[in-house]
PDB file of C-alpha atoms in Angstrom:
ATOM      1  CA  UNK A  14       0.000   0.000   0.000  1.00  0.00           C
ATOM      2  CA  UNK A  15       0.630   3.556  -0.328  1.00  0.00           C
ATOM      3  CA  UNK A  16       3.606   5.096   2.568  1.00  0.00           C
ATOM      4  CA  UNK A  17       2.404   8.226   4.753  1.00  0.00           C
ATOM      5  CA  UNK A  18       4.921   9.734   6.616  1.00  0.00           C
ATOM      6  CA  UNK A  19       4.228  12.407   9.077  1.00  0.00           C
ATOM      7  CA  UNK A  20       6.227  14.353  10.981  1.00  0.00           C
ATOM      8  CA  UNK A  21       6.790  15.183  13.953  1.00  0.00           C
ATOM      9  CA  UNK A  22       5.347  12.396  16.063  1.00  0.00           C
ATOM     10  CA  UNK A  23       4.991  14.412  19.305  1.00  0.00           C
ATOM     11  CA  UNK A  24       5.408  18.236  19.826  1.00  0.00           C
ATOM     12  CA  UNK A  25       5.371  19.892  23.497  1.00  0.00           C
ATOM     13  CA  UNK A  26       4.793  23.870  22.746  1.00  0.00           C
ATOM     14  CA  UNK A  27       3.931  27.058  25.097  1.00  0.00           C
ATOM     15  CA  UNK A  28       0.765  28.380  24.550  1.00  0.00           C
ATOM     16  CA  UNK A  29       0.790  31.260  22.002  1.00  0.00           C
ATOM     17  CA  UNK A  30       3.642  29.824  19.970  1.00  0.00           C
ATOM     18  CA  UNK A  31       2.700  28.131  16.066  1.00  0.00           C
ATOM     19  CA  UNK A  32       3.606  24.408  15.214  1.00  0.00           C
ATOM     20  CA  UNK A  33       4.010  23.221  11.918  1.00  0.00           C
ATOM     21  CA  UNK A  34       3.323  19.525  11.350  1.00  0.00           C
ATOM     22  CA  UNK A  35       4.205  17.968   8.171  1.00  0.00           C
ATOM     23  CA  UNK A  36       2.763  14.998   6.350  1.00  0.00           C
ATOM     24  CA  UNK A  37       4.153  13.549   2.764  1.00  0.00           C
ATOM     25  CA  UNK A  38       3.377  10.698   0.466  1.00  0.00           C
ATOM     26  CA  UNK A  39       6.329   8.856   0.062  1.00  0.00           C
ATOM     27  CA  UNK A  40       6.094   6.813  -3.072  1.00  0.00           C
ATOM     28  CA  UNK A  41       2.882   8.588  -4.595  1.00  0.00           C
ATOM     29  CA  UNK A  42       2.020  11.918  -5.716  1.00  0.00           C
ATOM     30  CA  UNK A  43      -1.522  13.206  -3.501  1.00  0.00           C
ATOM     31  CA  UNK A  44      -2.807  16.339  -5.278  1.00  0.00           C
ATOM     32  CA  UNK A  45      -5.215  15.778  -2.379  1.00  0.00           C
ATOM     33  CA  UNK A  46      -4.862  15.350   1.525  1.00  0.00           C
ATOM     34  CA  UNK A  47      -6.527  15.427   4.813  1.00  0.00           C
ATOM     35  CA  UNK A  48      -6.256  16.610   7.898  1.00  0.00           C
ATOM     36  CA  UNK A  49      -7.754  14.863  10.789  1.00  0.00           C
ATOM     37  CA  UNK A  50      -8.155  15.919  14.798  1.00  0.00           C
ATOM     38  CA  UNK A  51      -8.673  12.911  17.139  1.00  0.00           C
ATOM     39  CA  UNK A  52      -9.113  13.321  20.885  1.00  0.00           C
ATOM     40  CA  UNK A  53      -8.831  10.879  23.438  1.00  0.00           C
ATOM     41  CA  UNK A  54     -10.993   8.073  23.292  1.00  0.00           C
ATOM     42  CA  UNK A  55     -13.076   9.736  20.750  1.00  0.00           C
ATOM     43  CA  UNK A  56     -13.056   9.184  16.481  1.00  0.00           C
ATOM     44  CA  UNK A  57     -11.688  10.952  13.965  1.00  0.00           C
ATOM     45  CA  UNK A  58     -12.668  14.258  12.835  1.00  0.00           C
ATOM     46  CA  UNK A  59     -12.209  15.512   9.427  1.00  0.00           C
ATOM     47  CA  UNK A  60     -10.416  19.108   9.562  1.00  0.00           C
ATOM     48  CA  UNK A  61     -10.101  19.950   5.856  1.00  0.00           C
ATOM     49  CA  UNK A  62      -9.290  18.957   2.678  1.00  0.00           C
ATOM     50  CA  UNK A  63      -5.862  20.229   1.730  1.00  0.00           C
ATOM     51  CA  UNK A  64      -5.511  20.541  -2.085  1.00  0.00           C
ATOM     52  CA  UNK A  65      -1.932  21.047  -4.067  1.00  0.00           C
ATOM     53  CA  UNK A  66      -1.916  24.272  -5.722  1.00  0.00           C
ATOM     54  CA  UNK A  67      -4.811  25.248  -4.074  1.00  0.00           C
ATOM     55  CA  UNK A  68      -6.755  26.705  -1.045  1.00  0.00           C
ATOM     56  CA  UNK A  69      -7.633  24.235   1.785  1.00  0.00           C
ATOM     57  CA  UNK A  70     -11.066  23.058   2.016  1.00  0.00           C
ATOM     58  CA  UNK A  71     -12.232  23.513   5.614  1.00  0.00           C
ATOM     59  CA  UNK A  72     -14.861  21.652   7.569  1.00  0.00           C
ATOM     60  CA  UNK A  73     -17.699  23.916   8.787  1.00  0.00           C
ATOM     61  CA  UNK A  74     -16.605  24.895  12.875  1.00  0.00           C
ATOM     62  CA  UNK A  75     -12.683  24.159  11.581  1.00  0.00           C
ATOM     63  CA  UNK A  76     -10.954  27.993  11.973  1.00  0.00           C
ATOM     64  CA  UNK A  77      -8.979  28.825   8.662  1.00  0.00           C
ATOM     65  CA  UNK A  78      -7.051  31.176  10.244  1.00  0.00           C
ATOM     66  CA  UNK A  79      -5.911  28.915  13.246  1.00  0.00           C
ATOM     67  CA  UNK A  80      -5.019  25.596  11.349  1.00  0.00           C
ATOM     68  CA  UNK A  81      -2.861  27.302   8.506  1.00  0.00           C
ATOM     69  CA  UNK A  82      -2.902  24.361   5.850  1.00  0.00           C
ATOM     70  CA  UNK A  83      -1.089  24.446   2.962  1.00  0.00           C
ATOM     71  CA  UNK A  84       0.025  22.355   0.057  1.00  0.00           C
ATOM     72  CA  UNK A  85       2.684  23.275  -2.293  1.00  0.00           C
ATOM     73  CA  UNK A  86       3.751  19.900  -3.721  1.00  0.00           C
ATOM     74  CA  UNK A  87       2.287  16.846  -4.712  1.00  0.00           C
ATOM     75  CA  UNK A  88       3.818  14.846  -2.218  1.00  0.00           C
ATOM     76  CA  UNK A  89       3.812  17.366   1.104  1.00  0.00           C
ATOM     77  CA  UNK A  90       1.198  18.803   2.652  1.00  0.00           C
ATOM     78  CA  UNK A  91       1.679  20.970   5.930  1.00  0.00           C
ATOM     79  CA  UNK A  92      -0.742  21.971   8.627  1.00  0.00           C
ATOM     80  CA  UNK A  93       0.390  25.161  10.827  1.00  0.00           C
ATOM     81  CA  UNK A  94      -1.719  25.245  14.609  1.00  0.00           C
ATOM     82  CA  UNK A  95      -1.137  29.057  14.784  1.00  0.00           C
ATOM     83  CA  UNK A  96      -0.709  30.687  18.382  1.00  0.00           C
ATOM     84  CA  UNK A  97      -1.938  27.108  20.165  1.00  0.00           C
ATOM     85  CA  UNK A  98      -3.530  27.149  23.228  1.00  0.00           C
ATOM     86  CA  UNK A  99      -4.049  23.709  25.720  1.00  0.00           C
ATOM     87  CA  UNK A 100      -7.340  23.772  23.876  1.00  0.00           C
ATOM     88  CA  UNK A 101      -5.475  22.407  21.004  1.00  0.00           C
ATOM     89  CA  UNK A 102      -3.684  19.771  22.284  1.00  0.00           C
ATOM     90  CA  UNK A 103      -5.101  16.664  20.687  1.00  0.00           C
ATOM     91  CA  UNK A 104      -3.714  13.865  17.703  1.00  0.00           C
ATOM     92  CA  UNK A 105      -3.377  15.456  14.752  1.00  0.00           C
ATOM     93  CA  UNK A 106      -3.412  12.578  11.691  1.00  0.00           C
ATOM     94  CA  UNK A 107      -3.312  13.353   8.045  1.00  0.00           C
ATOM     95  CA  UNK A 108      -3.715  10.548   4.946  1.00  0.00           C
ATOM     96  CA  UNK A 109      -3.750  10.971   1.498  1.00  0.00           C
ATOM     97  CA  UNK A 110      -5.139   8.675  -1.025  1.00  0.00           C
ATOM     98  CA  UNK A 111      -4.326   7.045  -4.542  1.00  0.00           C
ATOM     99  CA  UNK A 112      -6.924   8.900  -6.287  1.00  0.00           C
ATOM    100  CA  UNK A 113     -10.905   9.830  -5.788  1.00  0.00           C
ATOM    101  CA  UNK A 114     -12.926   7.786  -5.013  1.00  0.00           C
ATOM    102  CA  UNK A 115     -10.133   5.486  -3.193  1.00  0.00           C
ATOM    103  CA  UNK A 116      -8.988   4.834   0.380  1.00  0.00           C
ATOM    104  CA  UNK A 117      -7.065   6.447   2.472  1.00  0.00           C
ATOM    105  CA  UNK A 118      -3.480   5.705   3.818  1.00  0.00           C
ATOM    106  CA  UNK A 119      -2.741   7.273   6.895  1.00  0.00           C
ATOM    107  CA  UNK A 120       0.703   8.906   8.933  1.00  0.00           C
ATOM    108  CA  UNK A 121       1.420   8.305  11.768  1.00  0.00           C
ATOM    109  CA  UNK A 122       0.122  11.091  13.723  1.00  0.00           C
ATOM    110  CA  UNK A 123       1.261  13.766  15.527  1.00  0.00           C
ATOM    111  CA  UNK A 124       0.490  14.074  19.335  1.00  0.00           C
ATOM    112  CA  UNK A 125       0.414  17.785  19.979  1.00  0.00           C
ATOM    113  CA  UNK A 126       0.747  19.216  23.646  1.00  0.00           C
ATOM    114  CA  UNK A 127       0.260  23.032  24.574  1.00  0.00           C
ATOM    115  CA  UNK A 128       1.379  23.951  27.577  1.00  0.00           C
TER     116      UNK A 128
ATOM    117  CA  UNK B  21     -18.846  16.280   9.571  1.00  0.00           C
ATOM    118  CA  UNK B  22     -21.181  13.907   9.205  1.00  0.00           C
ATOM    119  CA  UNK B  23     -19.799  12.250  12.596  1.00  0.00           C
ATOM    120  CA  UNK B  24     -19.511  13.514  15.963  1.00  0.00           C
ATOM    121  CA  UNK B  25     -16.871  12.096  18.261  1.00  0.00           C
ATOM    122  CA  UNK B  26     -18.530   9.998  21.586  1.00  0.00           C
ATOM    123  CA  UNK B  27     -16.621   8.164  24.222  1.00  0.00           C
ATOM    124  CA  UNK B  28     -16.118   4.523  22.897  1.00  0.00           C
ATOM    125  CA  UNK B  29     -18.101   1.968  23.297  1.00  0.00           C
ATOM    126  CA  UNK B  30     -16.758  -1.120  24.102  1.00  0.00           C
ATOM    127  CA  UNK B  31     -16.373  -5.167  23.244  1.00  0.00           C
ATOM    128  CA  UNK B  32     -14.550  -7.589  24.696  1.00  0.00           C
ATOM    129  CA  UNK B  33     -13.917 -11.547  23.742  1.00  0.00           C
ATOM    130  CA  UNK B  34     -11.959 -14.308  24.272  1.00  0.00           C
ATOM    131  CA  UNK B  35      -9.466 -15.314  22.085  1.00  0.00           C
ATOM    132  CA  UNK B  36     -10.509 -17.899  19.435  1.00  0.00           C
ATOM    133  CA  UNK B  37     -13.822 -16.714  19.411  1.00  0.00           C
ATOM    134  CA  UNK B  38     -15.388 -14.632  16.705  1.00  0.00           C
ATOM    135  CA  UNK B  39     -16.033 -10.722  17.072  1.00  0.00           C
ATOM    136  CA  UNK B  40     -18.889  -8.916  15.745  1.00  0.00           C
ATOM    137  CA  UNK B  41     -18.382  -5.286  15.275  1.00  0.00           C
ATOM    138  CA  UNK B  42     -21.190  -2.925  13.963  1.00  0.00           C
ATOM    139  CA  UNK B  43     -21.688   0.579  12.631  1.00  0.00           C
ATOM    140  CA  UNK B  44     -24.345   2.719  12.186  1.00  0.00           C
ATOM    141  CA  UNK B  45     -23.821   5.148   9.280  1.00  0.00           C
ATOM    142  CA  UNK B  46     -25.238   8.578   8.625  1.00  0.00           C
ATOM    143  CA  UNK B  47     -25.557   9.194   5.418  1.00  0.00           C
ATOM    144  CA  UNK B  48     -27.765   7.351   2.628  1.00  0.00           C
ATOM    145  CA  UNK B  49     -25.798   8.801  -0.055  1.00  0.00           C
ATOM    146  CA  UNK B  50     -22.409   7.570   0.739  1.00  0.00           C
ATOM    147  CA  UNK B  51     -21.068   4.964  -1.341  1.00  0.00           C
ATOM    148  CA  UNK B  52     -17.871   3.344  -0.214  1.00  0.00           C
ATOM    149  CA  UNK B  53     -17.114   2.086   3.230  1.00  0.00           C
ATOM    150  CA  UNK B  54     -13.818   1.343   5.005  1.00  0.00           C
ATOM    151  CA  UNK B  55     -13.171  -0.316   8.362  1.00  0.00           C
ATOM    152  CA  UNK B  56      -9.900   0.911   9.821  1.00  0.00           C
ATOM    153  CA  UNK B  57      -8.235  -0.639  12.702  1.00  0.00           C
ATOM    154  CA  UNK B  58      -6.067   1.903  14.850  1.00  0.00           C
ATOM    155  CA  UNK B  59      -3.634   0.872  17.983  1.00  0.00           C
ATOM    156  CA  UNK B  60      -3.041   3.359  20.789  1.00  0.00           C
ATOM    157  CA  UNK B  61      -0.761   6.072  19.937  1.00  0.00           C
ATOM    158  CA  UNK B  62      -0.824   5.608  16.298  1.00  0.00           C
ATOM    159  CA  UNK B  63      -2.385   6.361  12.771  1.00  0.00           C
ATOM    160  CA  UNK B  64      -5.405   4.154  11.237  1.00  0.00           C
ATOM    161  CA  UNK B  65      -4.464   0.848   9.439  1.00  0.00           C
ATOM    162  CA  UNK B  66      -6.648  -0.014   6.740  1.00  0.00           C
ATOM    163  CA  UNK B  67      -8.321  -3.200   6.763  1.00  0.00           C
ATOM    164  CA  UNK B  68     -11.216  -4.264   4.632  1.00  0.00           C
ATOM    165  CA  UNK B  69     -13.497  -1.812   2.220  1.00  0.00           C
ATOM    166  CA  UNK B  70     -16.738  -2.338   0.495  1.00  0.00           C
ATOM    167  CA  UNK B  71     -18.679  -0.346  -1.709  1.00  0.00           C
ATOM    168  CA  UNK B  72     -22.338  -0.026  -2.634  1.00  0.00           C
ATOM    169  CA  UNK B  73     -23.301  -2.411  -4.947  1.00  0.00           C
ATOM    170  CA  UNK B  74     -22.227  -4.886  -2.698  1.00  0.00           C
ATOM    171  CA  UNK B  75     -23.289  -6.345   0.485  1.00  0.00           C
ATOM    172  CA  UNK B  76     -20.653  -8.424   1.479  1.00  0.00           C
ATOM    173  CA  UNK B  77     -17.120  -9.301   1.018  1.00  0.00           C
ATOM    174  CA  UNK B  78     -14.080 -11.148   2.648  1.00  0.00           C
ATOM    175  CA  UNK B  79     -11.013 -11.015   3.312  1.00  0.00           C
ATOM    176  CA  UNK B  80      -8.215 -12.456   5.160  1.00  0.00           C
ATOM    177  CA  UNK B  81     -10.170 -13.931   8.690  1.00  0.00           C
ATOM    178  CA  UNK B  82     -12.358 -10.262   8.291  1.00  0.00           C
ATOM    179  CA  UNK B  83     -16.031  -9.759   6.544  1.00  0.00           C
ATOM    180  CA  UNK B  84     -17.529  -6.519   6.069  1.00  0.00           C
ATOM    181  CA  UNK B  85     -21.266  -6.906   5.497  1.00  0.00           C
ATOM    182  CA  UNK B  86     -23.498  -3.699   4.429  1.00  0.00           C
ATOM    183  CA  UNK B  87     -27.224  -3.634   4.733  1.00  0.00           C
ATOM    184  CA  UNK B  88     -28.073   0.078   2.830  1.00  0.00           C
ATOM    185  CA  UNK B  89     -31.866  -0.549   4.027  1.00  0.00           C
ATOM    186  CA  UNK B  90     -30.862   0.479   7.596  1.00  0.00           C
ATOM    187  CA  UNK B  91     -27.307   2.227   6.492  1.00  0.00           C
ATOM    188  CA  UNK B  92     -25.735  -0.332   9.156  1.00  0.00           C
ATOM    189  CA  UNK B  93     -22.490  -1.455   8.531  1.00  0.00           C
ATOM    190  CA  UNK B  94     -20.343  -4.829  10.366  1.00  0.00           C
ATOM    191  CA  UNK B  95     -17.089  -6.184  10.351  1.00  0.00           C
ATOM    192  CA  UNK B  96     -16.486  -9.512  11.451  1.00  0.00           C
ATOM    193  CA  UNK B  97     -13.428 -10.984  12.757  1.00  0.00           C
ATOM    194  CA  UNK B  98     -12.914 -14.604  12.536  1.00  0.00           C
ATOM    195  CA  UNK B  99     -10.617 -16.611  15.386  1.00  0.00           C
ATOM    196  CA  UNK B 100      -9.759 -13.251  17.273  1.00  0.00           C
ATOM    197  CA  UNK B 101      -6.257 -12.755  18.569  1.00  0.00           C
ATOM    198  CA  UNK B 102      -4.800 -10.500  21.189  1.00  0.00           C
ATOM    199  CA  UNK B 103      -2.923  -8.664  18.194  1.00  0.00           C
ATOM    200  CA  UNK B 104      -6.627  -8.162  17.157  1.00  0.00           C
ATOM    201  CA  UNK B 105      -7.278  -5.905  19.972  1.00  0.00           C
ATOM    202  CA  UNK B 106      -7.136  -1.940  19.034  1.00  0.00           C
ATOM    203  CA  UNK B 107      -9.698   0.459  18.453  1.00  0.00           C
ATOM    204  CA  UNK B 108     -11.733  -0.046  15.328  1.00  0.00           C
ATOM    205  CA  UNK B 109     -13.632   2.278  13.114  1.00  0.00           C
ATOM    206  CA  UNK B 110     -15.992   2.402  10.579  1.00  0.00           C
ATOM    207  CA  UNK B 111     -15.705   5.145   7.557  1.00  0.00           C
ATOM    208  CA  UNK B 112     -17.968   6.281   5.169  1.00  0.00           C
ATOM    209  CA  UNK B 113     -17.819   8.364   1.984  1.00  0.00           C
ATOM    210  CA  UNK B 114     -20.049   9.768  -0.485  1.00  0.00           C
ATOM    211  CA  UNK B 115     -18.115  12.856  -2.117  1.00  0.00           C
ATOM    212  CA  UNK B 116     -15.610   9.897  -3.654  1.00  0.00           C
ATOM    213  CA  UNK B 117     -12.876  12.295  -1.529  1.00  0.00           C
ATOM    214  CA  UNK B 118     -13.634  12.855   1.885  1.00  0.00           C
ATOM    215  CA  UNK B 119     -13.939  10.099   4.664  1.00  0.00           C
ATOM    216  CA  UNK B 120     -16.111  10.669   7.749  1.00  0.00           C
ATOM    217  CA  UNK B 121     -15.356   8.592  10.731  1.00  0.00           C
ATOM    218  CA  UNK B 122     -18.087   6.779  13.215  1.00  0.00           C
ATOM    219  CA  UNK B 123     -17.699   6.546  16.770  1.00  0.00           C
ATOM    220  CA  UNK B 124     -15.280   3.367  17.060  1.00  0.00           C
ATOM    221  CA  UNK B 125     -15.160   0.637  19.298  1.00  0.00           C
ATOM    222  CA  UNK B 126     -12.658  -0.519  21.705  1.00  0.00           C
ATOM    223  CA  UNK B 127     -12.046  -4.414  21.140  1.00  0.00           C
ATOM    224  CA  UNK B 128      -9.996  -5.922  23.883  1.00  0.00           C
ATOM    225  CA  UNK B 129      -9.613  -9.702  23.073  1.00  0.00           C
ATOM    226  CA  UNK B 130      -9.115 -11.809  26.642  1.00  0.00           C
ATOM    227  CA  UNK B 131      -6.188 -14.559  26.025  1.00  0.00           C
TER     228      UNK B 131
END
């Protein structure tokens, strides 16, 4: 299957500082991505739709301005958590698939603690 | 979303036995279902899909079945094994893009 790599796995920021968490498709090209949020003991929730060349798609209640997404290759996408607060420490996971209307591979995840 | 996040339900069996696993869906429109299996700590593994125009299929010691009447989807899990214990999720789609996640259960399987 298709590789996901996401980095960093864990971040530990001050509140009021921006973290930048990367995810790339290692041996595909993804002219689409997606973010994901995933608290504890709870399911996945779809954060936007990042798209290469493009603006970021954003799930209704997801703030633009705070999760700075953006996708300038076809193989690395990059979601920015502007001035975090403890409210937004949670599991960030992205995944990217083969093509529409196909399934998703997932990273990793990134476990993101504010402080 | 067409999910909302709830506290996990729960399912626990003993190993050998056969696990049942169900979802409820939201959406009549969506099209193609995956079941994801994700351990503690890390990203969501893929393990079976289905789409539509089908109501069953198999894989390796898994079968996803889909009844569209009652938008109710299962995954069963033949001879479970304590590697089979994570959290498991259903995901639906009907934009051929995005996937929207159901509320998961926690499968613990008892050695």
């Amino acid at each position: 299957g298709a590789v996901v790599s996401q980095h960093p796995s864990w971040v530990i920021c001050k509140s009021g500082t921006s973290v930048k968490i990367e995810c790339r498709s290692l041996d595909f090209q993804a002219t689409t991505m997606f973010w994901y949020r995933q608290f504890p003991k709870q399911s996945l929730m779809l954060m936007a739709t990042s798209n290469e060349g493009s603006k970021a798609t954003y799930e209704q209640g997801v703030e633009k301005d705070k999760f700075l997404i953006n996708h300038a290759s076809l193989t690395l996408s990059t979601l920015t958590v502007t001035s975090a607060h403890p409210e937004d420490s949670s599991f960030y996971i992205c995944s990217a698939s083969l093509g529409q209307d196909e399934k998703l591979f997932f990273g990793s995840g990134t476990q993101l603690s504010v402080l | 979303g067409e999910s909302v996040g709830l506290h996990l339900p729960t399912l626990s069996v003993q190993e050998g036995d056969n696990s049942i696993i169900n979802c409820a869906y939201s959406n009549s429109a969506s099209d193609y279902f995956i079941w994801y299996k994700q351990e503690s700590g890390k990203g969501p593994q893929f393990i079976i899909d289905i789409r539509s125009n089908m109501d069953k299929r198999q894989g390796q010691r898994v079968t996803v079945l889909l009844n569209k009447t009652v938008k109710h989807l299962s995954l069963q899990i033949a001879a479970t094994q304590p590697g089979d214990s994570a959290v498991y999720f259903c995901a639906e789609s009907y934009t051929g893009n995005q996937f929207y996640f159901g509320t998961g259960t926690s499968l613990t399987v008892i050695p």
